Structures are given as structure tokens and as C-alpha cells.
């Protein structure tokens, strides 16, 4: 932090001293103290007023095999031990209780490989079930590899024994254990006494919670377990029936007073609290308040980071938890999660944050990627407004040109990618430009601005992970209106932003093939909008390009803009000479995430030297692109983009984060101490200090483990020496001077010049900046191949 950011001179020092004094007083005064003890605990609307319980289902089963030793140990270590370990209790042939998530062992172990002839059929809750059951095996015969096939199978390499319940209670130590009994009636039908087993286990006081969806089982142990043990009735689907009472769970929900005579709490699927229709949440039900009114604690189940959650949460698992533990109206008393780290962070750090507080613009910068494109179509008025509302520091406009020379904001030059053009009257404008792509497209320069802004052409939301059937906000998939660059500049001018990012792509192609000088168009638009003579609340103008010639040209024009160079993807290092060259024309660089933490089969293998080298050259570093979808982060970040953001900020101190979801980064930034005390007035100092006091990332050695950055390469190291070890990384390219140096930026060719395209490439016959010319060529039949290809695209 510089003195100038505080208004200059001695006043800045006074303000800094005042904030330091306030922070000291609020954290308990003079030396010592601080740390976790200095945090002011938020108020929770649980029955007891205490923080909601984090219940680790089978341990950290989102990464490791459910109920394995690795899963339980990792659950405790990653959450500072403040986690309750959940065990689904099954009984073996010799009456030993084991922790196993499913009665059908072939659903969660490799027993069918160990005993291929062991399949049997039994009646379970009135239904015939076929598979491998624990009642047919003794504990000594179950030392087999576990296998959860829906997630990474890399950790199935080790022989992880099925754990007796007593082993899990030993792991817990100072933590607590939750036993869930799903099939008491089934075991009794086969001569095994679950009641007797549970009573013997609970006598030692190591079991704090016992749950069951069979009310009769809870009645059989009520008053007979350790007095500190809580009984919890577990609700399943509302239309299914409790086999011990033959009453539906929906009916039992209407009689919480009776349940209170048996249990001290209930556990319900999360949809009981926030109903979901067409994958959008509906208004919350009153069940939490009803349970609390009846004197019952209420726990929500079925949380996992790697499931498709309602679109309202923007694929952000932490946001989902906050709806259950940080609601203005209620809080559940605990959550059952397969990713306990995310649950612990939501409860311990992100509940009750003042997310509506005035935006500051300190590091790391939150830079939108096509606006808030995770929620609305790219580069539309809705996406930009959402980005501003969600606390972006910088919003971006990727420049494309129309056939009549209007610069517009669009994420792709090909309208196939960003609009419904193939379903409009413009669908006959397809052409091929080899300098852009070798397949047909309808490009922005094939249409006029009037045509692009017509009601016939609608935006299309991006879904970069659609190959995994993950789509974004379908209700708004064609909503919003496109911006011209002039519209964008006017929109941004009075918003609470630190700056704007203008992205120039294909500039050389535009100059050579189409006669457009994009650099001139951008600088003229900025000047016309008054960005060259800002007086109050000046916004920084950043211009980004992957073409060094563009930035060199701007540097020669002696503009006051911050020039940002996009580095080639997948590079792992940069030569000293290349950095000298980059520094001549750029103030900052944009790097891909994998250039910092390269992956092999989804596992981070190492941290490269790239950030260190770039920083030594005096370049600011912005990383791209952060997305919330659980398939986007590597395994090391536990399908949670907040863990990923935290690791980039704390491990490499990144200067900016380019994201489709600014809201997620803003929420993190509120608790990140690096943004405190930047551009603040004395009046804002108290607010800054309150944020600092509640910061989970500024506690030093007392920082909770769930807010530590991920151990880079830690998961891959667990696989060393095994057959499951990910392949070694191929050597990553090094940025050299030859990668940076480009021919000088060319002057724009005359508009009507024949197509002498850049790099020896020629536009396809009929491809022209004029939409009418392109249409005429298509009608003349000169592009039958293109027509056929386009027809296949339509199909």
C-alpha cells in the first residue's frame, strides 16, 4: 500500500495509524491476543445459537473412497478437526459393525471382483434387491479395495480396509461421531441385532449422534443410550414410507411434536427446505422454523460440490450452503456434506458477510470475462449490469467489427458462438476466412450494426462445460442486448468500477483483409467518450491483446492506457530476453491458470516459475479464466472454485482474477485482508477494521485449515509409486523473444481492395465484409461446399 492511496503526505500516515489503533482496540488491545480469539463470532439462527455442525459423510468422500481411513483422516485435517464424522453402520455375518455407505456392497466396494460368485437376492424394505450384502461375509473377509466409480478412481489403488465402527470412534479423538442406521429391520430379519450393537458402542460416550429413517429403531434405543448422545430422525423422500411405522415421511413431517418425544432432532433432504422446480429454487418452506418451534434441531443432507445444483447458485457450492446457514430468516443446525471443507468455510468464514458494502478496488482485481457471463449471455447489458452489481472491479469488452465499421462488444467474431444466427434470416451469410477458422461461420463483419441489434438476432448464453451436460441459466439463455463500444463506455462511466478492459483481437486480419483500423476505432471511441480527460473518479483504461504489434502501436501513440499482453497458452516459463521485450510495450500480462499450476489427468503436478519471473520483470499478473462449474478446477481444489481462488491469491499473490462469476470472487475478496485499507477515508476506517477482525485469511498460524491454500501437488504425491500415478508432465514451452516479436502493425488496406489476406491466407469465395455481397455469392451457388457444411451444422 502506498501513501498516495490514502490521499498523500502525512494525512495518509495518520489514517493508517488510526486504523491500526482501532484494529488493536477491537481485537483486544496491546500485544498478544489476536488470532482466532480476536474474531467476533457471528450470530447464528440455530436452535442453540451456536455455529451449525459440519458432518462429514463417510469422511471427505468427495475425493477419497467413502468411509475409508483416508477419507476420515483428511476430513479432520482439512477442517481443523471441527467436524463430525458420519458412519453408515452395516453389520457383518459375525455381528461386527462396519462403516459402509450402502447395504449393497457392490455399489461402494470391489467385492464383486473379490467374490464374483457371491451375488444374492434379498427383500429389503419390501423390495427385492440383488447384489453383495455384508451379512454374507465376516469382518476378516472384507479386507478389500473400495471403489467409488463416480469420482476420481485414482485413490482406489491402495488396499483400504473396510473399517469397523470402533476404528472410526478412535479417529475422532476430540471430534464427534455420528452413526446412521438405515436398515435395522433387514438385519433383524437375518438374526442380527443392531439395537444391541449400537447400545454397546454408545456406552463409552464416543458417539454423540445416532440417526435412523426407522422411527421404531430410535424408539428401541431411546432412554438407553448415553445421556449425551442425541437421537435424530432422518427423513427420506416425502412419498416413501418409514418401514417401521408404514407411514410416509410426508405425513410424519406434519407431526413434529410426536417426533420430539423420541428424538432431539430431525435430518431432511435439502429440498425439504428450499424446494426446487426445473432446477431453480422456490421460496423456502417453514420447516426450519417449525422444527425449532417444536424444540427440534434440524439438519440438512445431500450436499456435494460435484452435483448439479440449482441455477440460482451459479454452480457455486459455497453459495448453496449460505442459503441454509446464512439466511436472514433461519439457519439449519448442521449440514451433511461429502466435501466438509467447503461446508466448514461457509460456516466459519462466509456467513453473515456484508456483501452489499461499498466496493473497494484493491488487489486482487476482479475482472469480468464478457461481463458476468456465467449468469447471462456474453457481453450483453444484463451481463455487464450483473458484473457491476456483483462487485467487479473491471469490466471487459472484446472488440469485434460490423460490416459498416461499428466496433461492438462480443466474445467471439463468429456469431455461431454467441447468437441464434443460424435460426434467423441471416443464416445464408456463411463464409470461410482461413485466417480466423477453416470451417464456415457467420462473422460480425458479415452484418451491419442495425442487423446485429435487430430483434431477430438474439444473444446465446455460453456453456463452456456443456460436454459434461452443465448448462447455464437456461431461463435467460437468449436474454439481453448487445453493446456497441460507445454504449459500453457510456455504461461504465458512472459505475463503481476501478477501470475497464478493452480487448483487441484479429486486428492485423481486420486491417489487411477488411480495411478496418481497430486500434484507431478504439482510441477514437475512448476519446469521444471522455476517457482521455477524466477529472473525478477517473477509471483506469486497460487495453489487452495477444498481438504484440497492437500494443507496440499503442505504446508509440503515447497513450495513457495500461497495456496488457496475453501470453501464449500452456507456457511454463519465460526467457529473460522475452521478458525484457514484453516490458517494452506492456504493463501487465494475462496468463492461463495451467501455466501457473499445470495439471496431469486433473491433478496439479507443480507450480511453475512463471509468476516469479514475470513479477521480477515488474509486470502485473492476471490469471484466466475462473469458472464455478465443478469440473473446471483440478481435483486439488475439491470441486470448489473458492478453494481455487484462495490458492492463487495466497500461494502466488496474483494481481487479478478474470472470471465468469464476479460475485464468487467478490465474496472471497471481502474476507481477504489484502484488500483492506486501500483507497479508504477515515470515515470508512471503522468498516474496514470490522472486516479485518472477521477475516479468516488474516490469522497467521491461527488460520483455520480450511482457509489455507491447497498444497500444490499434494494429492498427486499420495499416488507416487502406484499404478494410478498420473503421467509425468510433458515439457512446457518457454516464452522466447521469437514468440513476442511481430512485424509492425499494418495500415488499414483500402476498403475495396481485393482480398490480400494476412499471412498468405485468402477469404473463401463470396466472403466479404458486406452481408449483401456474401448473400449474393451464396445464391449464385459459388459455395456449395459451404452450404452443405452449414446444413450439417443446422442439423
Short mmCIF file of C-alpha atoms in Angstrom, two decimals, residues 398-701:
data_model
loop_
_atom_site.label_atom_id
_atom_site.label_comp_id
_atom_site.label_asym_id
_atom_site.label_seq_id
_atom_site.Cartn_x
_atom_site.Cartn_y
_atom_site.Cartn_z
CA UNK A 398 -13.91 -7.78 -26.54
CA UNK A 399 -13.94 -5.74 -29.76
CA UNK A 400 -15.45 -7.06 -32.98
CA UNK A 401 -16.31 -5.02 -36.08
CA UNK A 402 -19.55 -4.90 -38.05
CA UNK A 403 -19.67 -4.62 -41.83
CA UNK A 404 -20.41 -0.88 -41.53
CA UNK A 405 -17.39 -0.33 -39.29
CA UNK A 406 -19.05 -0.15 -35.88
CA UNK A 407 -16.95 -1.60 -33.01
CA UNK A 408 -19.12 -3.83 -30.82
CA UNK A 409 -18.59 -5.91 -27.67
CA UNK A 410 -18.79 -9.62 -28.46
CA UNK A 411 -16.85 -12.54 -27.06
CA UNK A 412 -16.45 -14.19 -30.47
CA UNK A 413 -16.08 -12.91 -34.00
CA UNK A 414 -18.22 -15.88 -35.12
CA UNK A 415 -21.92 -15.29 -34.48
CA UNK A 416 -22.48 -19.06 -34.36
CA UNK A 417 -20.81 -18.97 -30.94
CA UNK A 418 -22.71 -16.10 -29.35
CA UNK A 419 -26.11 -15.78 -31.07
CA UNK A 420 -29.01 -17.68 -32.62
CA UNK A 421 -27.94 -16.51 -36.10
CA UNK A 422 -28.46 -19.94 -37.71
CA UNK A 423 -32.19 -19.61 -36.95
CA UNK A 424 -32.58 -16.16 -38.48
CA UNK A 425 -32.89 -14.62 -41.91
CA UNK A 426 -29.12 -14.06 -41.81
CA UNK A 427 -28.38 -17.78 -41.94
CA UNK A 428 -27.33 -17.56 -45.60
CA UNK A 429 -24.36 -15.33 -44.81
CA UNK A 430 -21.95 -18.18 -44.07
CA UNK A 431 -18.39 -17.82 -45.31
CA UNK A 432 -14.88 -19.10 -44.69
CA UNK A 433 -11.95 -16.95 -43.63
CA UNK A 434 -8.93 -19.17 -43.12
CA UNK A 435 -7.16 -16.58 -41.00
CA UNK A 436 -9.97 -16.96 -38.47
CA UNK A 437 -11.10 -20.56 -38.85
CA UNK A 438 -11.20 -23.23 -41.51
CA UNK A 439 -14.88 -24.04 -41.06
CA UNK A 440 -17.84 -21.91 -42.14
CA UNK A 441 -19.04 -19.12 -39.92
CA UNK A 442 -21.21 -16.06 -39.93
CA UNK A 443 -18.99 -13.29 -38.68
CA UNK A 444 -19.73 -9.94 -37.13
CA UNK A 445 -18.33 -8.24 -40.23
CA UNK A 446 -20.95 -10.07 -42.35
CA UNK A 447 -23.72 -7.99 -40.70
CA UNK A 448 -24.33 -4.32 -40.08
CA UNK A 449 -24.89 -2.97 -36.57
CA UNK A 450 -28.57 -2.48 -37.40
CA UNK A 451 -28.81 -6.15 -38.27
CA UNK A 452 -26.91 -7.30 -35.17
CA UNK A 453 -29.09 -5.15 -32.92
CA UNK A 454 -32.33 -6.26 -34.61
CA UNK A 455 -34.93 -8.19 -32.67
CA UNK A 456 -34.39 -11.17 -34.99
CA UNK A 457 -30.87 -11.80 -33.72
CA UNK A 458 -30.68 -12.80 -30.06
CA UNK A 459 -27.70 -13.46 -27.78
CA UNK A 460 -26.91 -17.03 -26.71
CA UNK A 461 -25.51 -17.83 -23.27
CA UNK A 462 -22.15 -19.58 -23.23
CA UNK A 463 -21.84 -23.01 -21.67
CA UNK A 464 -18.13 -23.89 -21.76
CA UNK A 465 -18.70 -27.15 -19.86
CA UNK A 466 -21.66 -28.35 -21.93
CA UNK A 467 -19.76 -31.54 -22.82
CA UNK A 468 -20.49 -32.53 -19.21
CA UNK A 469 -24.15 -31.54 -19.65
CA UNK A 470 -23.61 -28.46 -17.49
CA UNK A 471 -25.57 -25.55 -18.93
CA UNK A 472 -26.01 -22.06 -17.56
CA UNK A 473 -29.20 -20.25 -16.51
CA UNK A 474 -31.46 -21.56 -19.32
CA UNK A 475 -34.35 -19.23 -18.49
CA UNK A 476 -32.12 -16.33 -19.62
CA UNK A 477 -30.22 -18.16 -22.36
CA UNK A 478 -31.28 -15.64 -25.04
CA UNK A 479 -31.82 -12.56 -22.87
CA UNK A 480 -30.22 -9.14 -23.09
CA UNK A 481 -28.97 -6.76 -25.75
CA UNK A 482 -25.54 -6.30 -27.28
CA UNK A 483 -23.46 -3.16 -26.73
CA UNK A 484 -21.56 -1.07 -29.18
CA UNK A 485 -18.22 0.03 -27.78
CA UNK A 486 -19.69 3.50 -27.35
CA UNK A 487 -22.60 2.04 -25.33
CA UNK A 488 -20.15 0.12 -23.16
CA UNK A 489 -18.04 3.21 -22.45
CA UNK A 490 -21.11 5.26 -21.54
CA UNK A 491 -22.44 2.46 -19.31
CA UNK A 492 -19.17 2.06 -17.40
CA UNK A 493 -18.50 5.73 -16.83
CA UNK A 494 -20.77 6.30 -13.82
CA UNK A 495 -20.43 2.83 -12.28
CA UNK A 496 -18.44 1.94 -9.17
CA UNK A 497 -15.52 0.44 -11.08
CA UNK A 498 -11.79 0.93 -10.92
CA UNK A 499 -11.45 0.55 -14.67
CA UNK A 500 -12.36 -1.05 -17.96
CA UNK A 501 -10.58 -3.61 -20.12
CA UNK A 502 -10.76 -3.30 -23.92
CA UNK A 503 -9.69 -6.47 -25.72
CA UNK A 504 -8.42 -6.25 -29.29
CA UNK A 505 -8.30 -9.45 -31.33
CA UNK A 506 -7.72 -10.16 -35.04
CA UNK A 507 -6.54 -6.59 -35.57
CA UNK A 508 -3.99 -7.46 -38.25
CA UNK A 509 -6.57 -9.52 -40.14
CA UNK A 510 -9.07 -6.66 -39.90
CA UNK A 511 -6.55 -4.18 -41.26
CA UNK A 512 -5.28 -6.36 -44.12
CA UNK A 513 -8.45 -8.13 -45.21
CA UNK A 514 -11.29 -5.81 -44.26
CA UNK A 515 -9.74 -2.35 -44.19
CA UNK A 516 -10.62 -1.69 -40.55
CA UNK A 517 -8.13 0.01 -38.23
CA UNK A 518 -9.37 -1.41 -34.94
CA UNK A 519 -6.75 0.41 -32.88
CA UNK A 520 -7.84 3.73 -34.31
CA UNK A 521 -11.51 2.88 -33.77
CA UNK A 522 -10.86 2.05 -30.10
CA UNK A 523 -8.74 5.10 -29.32
CA UNK A 524 -11.22 7.39 -31.06
CA UNK A 525 -14.16 5.89 -29.12
CA UNK A 526 -12.29 6.35 -25.83
CA UNK A 527 -11.52 9.95 -26.68
CA UNK A 528 -15.09 10.69 -27.78
CA UNK A 529 -16.41 9.19 -24.51
CA UNK A 530 -14.14 11.44 -22.46
CA UNK A 531 -11.79 8.78 -21.12
CA UNK A 532 -8.74 10.80 -22.18
CA UNK A 533 -9.56 13.76 -19.95
CA UNK A 534 -11.16 12.29 -16.85
CA UNK A 535 -11.16 14.55 -13.81
CA UNK A 536 -13.10 13.00 -10.93
CA UNK A 537 -13.40 9.29 -10.18
CA UNK A 538 -11.05 8.51 -13.03
CA UNK A 539 -11.24 4.96 -14.33
CA UNK A 540 -8.14 3.15 -15.48
CA UNK A 541 -8.32 2.10 -19.12
CA UNK A 542 -6.62 -1.20 -19.90
CA UNK A 543 -6.16 -2.44 -23.44
CA UNK A 544 -5.46 -6.12 -23.83
CA UNK A 545 -4.19 -8.00 -26.86
CA UNK A 546 -2.39 -11.21 -27.72
CA UNK A 547 -0.75 -9.35 -30.63
CA UNK A 548 2.36 -7.51 -29.53
CA UNK A 549 2.14 -5.36 -32.69
CA UNK A 550 -1.10 -3.84 -31.42
CA UNK A 551 0.42 -2.93 -28.06
CA UNK A 552 3.62 -1.62 -29.65
CA UNK A 553 1.47 0.58 -31.86
CA UNK A 554 -0.40 1.94 -28.82
CA UNK A 555 2.88 2.49 -27.00
CA UNK A 556 4.17 4.52 -29.93
CA UNK A 557 1.00 6.64 -29.83
CA UNK A 558 2.00 7.53 -26.24
CA UNK A 559 -1.42 6.74 -24.87
CA UNK A 560 -2.01 6.81 -21.11
CA UNK A 561 -3.68 3.42 -21.17
CA UNK A 562 -2.43 0.40 -19.26
CA UNK A 563 -1.29 -2.13 -21.87
CA UNK A 564 -1.88 -5.80 -21.12
CA UNK A 565 -0.27 -8.62 -23.09
CA UNK A 566 -1.95 -12.03 -23.29
CA UNK A 567 0.73 -14.71 -23.08
CA UNK A 568 0.50 -17.83 -25.24
CA UNK A 569 -1.31 -20.67 -23.52
CA UNK A 570 0.48 -23.60 -21.81
CA UNK A 571 3.83 -21.84 -21.43
CA UNK A 572 5.62 -22.74 -18.21
CA UNK A 573 8.45 -20.24 -18.14
CA UNK A 574 9.82 -17.17 -19.89
CA UNK A 575 13.33 -16.38 -21.02
CA UNK A 576 14.96 -13.26 -19.65
CA UNK A 577 15.20 -11.71 -23.11
CA UNK A 578 11.49 -12.27 -23.79
CA UNK A 579 10.59 -10.53 -20.53
CA UNK A 580 12.72 -7.54 -21.49
CA UNK A 581 10.84 -7.38 -24.79
CA UNK A 582 7.41 -7.69 -23.16
CA UNK A 583 8.21 -4.97 -20.65
CA UNK A 584 8.95 -2.57 -23.52
CA UNK A 585 5.29 -2.49 -24.57
CA UNK A 586 3.23 -3.96 -21.68
CA UNK A 587 2.48 -3.08 -18.06
CA UNK A 588 0.73 -6.35 -17.22
CA UNK A 589 0.24 -9.84 -18.61
CA UNK A 590 -2.59 -12.35 -18.70
CA UNK A 591 -1.71 -15.99 -18.10
CA UNK A 592 -3.74 -19.18 -18.23
CA UNK A 593 -4.27 -20.90 -14.89
CA UNK A 594 -2.48 -24.03 -16.09
CA UNK A 595 0.64 -22.01 -16.87
CA UNK A 596 0.91 -21.45 -13.12
CA UNK A 597 -0.30 -24.81 -11.78
CA UNK A 598 0.00 -27.37 -14.62
CA UNK A 599 -2.15 -30.50 -14.42
CA UNK A 600 -1.96 -34.13 -15.41
CA UNK A 601 -5.29 -36.01 -15.54
CA UNK A 602 -6.86 -33.38 -13.32
CA UNK A 603 -4.10 -33.41 -10.67
CA UNK A 604 -1.83 -30.41 -10.13
CA UNK A 605 1.74 -31.56 -10.54
CA UNK A 606 3.75 -28.49 -9.54
CA UNK A 607 3.99 -24.71 -9.50
CA UNK A 608 5.97 -23.22 -12.39
CA UNK A 609 8.44 -20.35 -12.13
CA UNK A 610 6.40 -18.20 -14.47
CA UNK A 611 4.81 -15.91 -11.87
CA UNK A 612 8.12 -15.32 -10.12
CA UNK A 613 9.83 -14.44 -13.41
CA UNK A 614 7.03 -12.13 -14.54
CA UNK A 615 6.98 -10.35 -11.21
CA UNK A 616 10.75 -9.88 -11.27
CA UNK A 617 10.25 -8.09 -14.59
CA UNK A 618 7.85 -5.65 -12.92
CA UNK A 619 4.72 -6.95 -14.66
CA UNK A 620 1.31 -7.23 -13.01
CA UNK A 621 -0.20 -10.71 -13.46
CA UNK A 622 -3.84 -11.51 -14.16
CA UNK A 623 -4.93 -15.17 -14.34
CA UNK A 624 -7.75 -16.51 -16.50
CA UNK A 625 -10.44 -17.91 -16.68
CA UNK A 626 -12.02 -18.87 -13.36
CA UNK A 627 -15.31 -20.71 -13.63
CA UNK A 628 -17.64 -22.08 -10.95
CA UNK A 629 -18.63 -25.36 -12.63
CA UNK A 630 -17.23 -28.20 -10.53
CA UNK A 631 -15.42 -29.76 -13.50
CA UNK A 632 -13.36 -26.60 -14.02
CA UNK A 633 -10.93 -26.72 -11.05
CA UNK A 634 -8.47 -29.63 -10.74
CA UNK A 635 -9.07 -32.30 -8.08
CA UNK A 636 -6.73 -30.47 -5.69
CA UNK A 637 -9.33 -27.72 -5.24
CA UNK A 638 -12.12 -30.13 -4.28
CA UNK A 639 -14.62 -29.01 -6.96
CA UNK A 640 -14.82 -25.63 -5.20
CA UNK A 641 -13.73 -22.50 -7.09
CA UNK A 642 -13.34 -20.57 -3.82
CA UNK A 643 -10.60 -23.00 -2.80
CA UNK A 644 -9.01 -22.41 -6.20
CA UNK A 645 -9.22 -18.61 -5.89
CA UNK A 646 -7.79 -18.75 -2.36
CA UNK A 647 -4.85 -20.82 -3.56
CA UNK A 648 -3.97 -18.47 -6.43
CA UNK A 649 -4.19 -15.46 -4.13
CA UNK A 650 -2.32 -16.86 -1.15
CA UNK A 651 0.20 -19.07 -2.95
CA UNK A 652 1.29 -16.78 -5.79
CA UNK A 653 -0.31 -13.46 -4.82
CA UNK A 654 -1.99 -13.00 -8.17
CA UNK A 655 -2.83 -9.36 -9.06
CA UNK A 656 -6.12 -10.02 -10.80
CA UNK A 657 -8.66 -12.75 -11.39
CA UNK A 658 -10.56 -12.95 -14.67
CA UNK A 659 -13.84 -14.71 -14.04
CA UNK A 660 -17.24 -15.58 -15.49
CA UNK A 661 -18.68 -15.19 -11.98
CA UNK A 662 -17.56 -11.92 -10.31
CA UNK A 663 -19.85 -12.49 -7.32
CA UNK A 664 -17.88 -15.52 -6.19
CA UNK A 665 -14.58 -13.63 -6.25
CA UNK A 666 -16.09 -10.56 -4.56
CA UNK A 667 -17.32 -12.66 -1.65
CA UNK A 668 -13.83 -14.09 -1.22
CA UNK A 669 -12.25 -10.68 -1.51
CA UNK A 670 -14.36 -9.36 1.38
CA UNK A 671 -12.58 -11.68 3.79
CA UNK A 672 -9.17 -11.38 2.13
CA UNK A 673 -7.05 -8.96 4.22
CA UNK A 674 -5.02 -7.76 1.24
CA UNK A 675 -7.90 -5.59 0.09
CA UNK A 676 -8.43 -3.84 3.41
CA UNK A 677 -7.29 -0.22 3.82
CA UNK A 678 -6.98 0.61 0.13
CA UNK A 679 -8.38 3.96 -1.00
CA UNK A 680 -10.29 4.43 2.25
CA UNK A 681 -11.29 7.58 4.03
CA UNK A 682 -11.17 7.95 7.79
CA UNK A 683 -14.96 7.57 7.88
CA UNK A 684 -14.63 4.17 6.18
CA UNK A 685 -11.88 3.03 8.52
CA UNK A 686 -14.17 1.51 11.14
CA UNK A 687 -15.89 -0.57 8.47
CA UNK A 688 -12.53 -1.77 7.17
CA UNK A 689 -11.45 -2.79 10.64
CA UNK A 690 -14.64 -4.74 11.23
CA UNK A 691 -13.96 -6.64 8.02
CA UNK A 692 -10.39 -7.28 9.13
CA UNK A 693 -11.49 -8.55 12.54
CA UNK A 694 -13.77 -11.08 10.86
CA UNK A 695 -11.22 -12.09 8.23
CA UNK A 696 -10.44 -15.79 8.09
CA UNK A 697 -7.38 -15.38 5.89
CA UNK A 698 -5.50 -12.95 8.09
CA UNK A 699 -4.99 -15.08 11.17
CA UNK A 700 -1.45 -16.29 10.54
CA UNK A 701 -0.72 -19.53 12.39
#
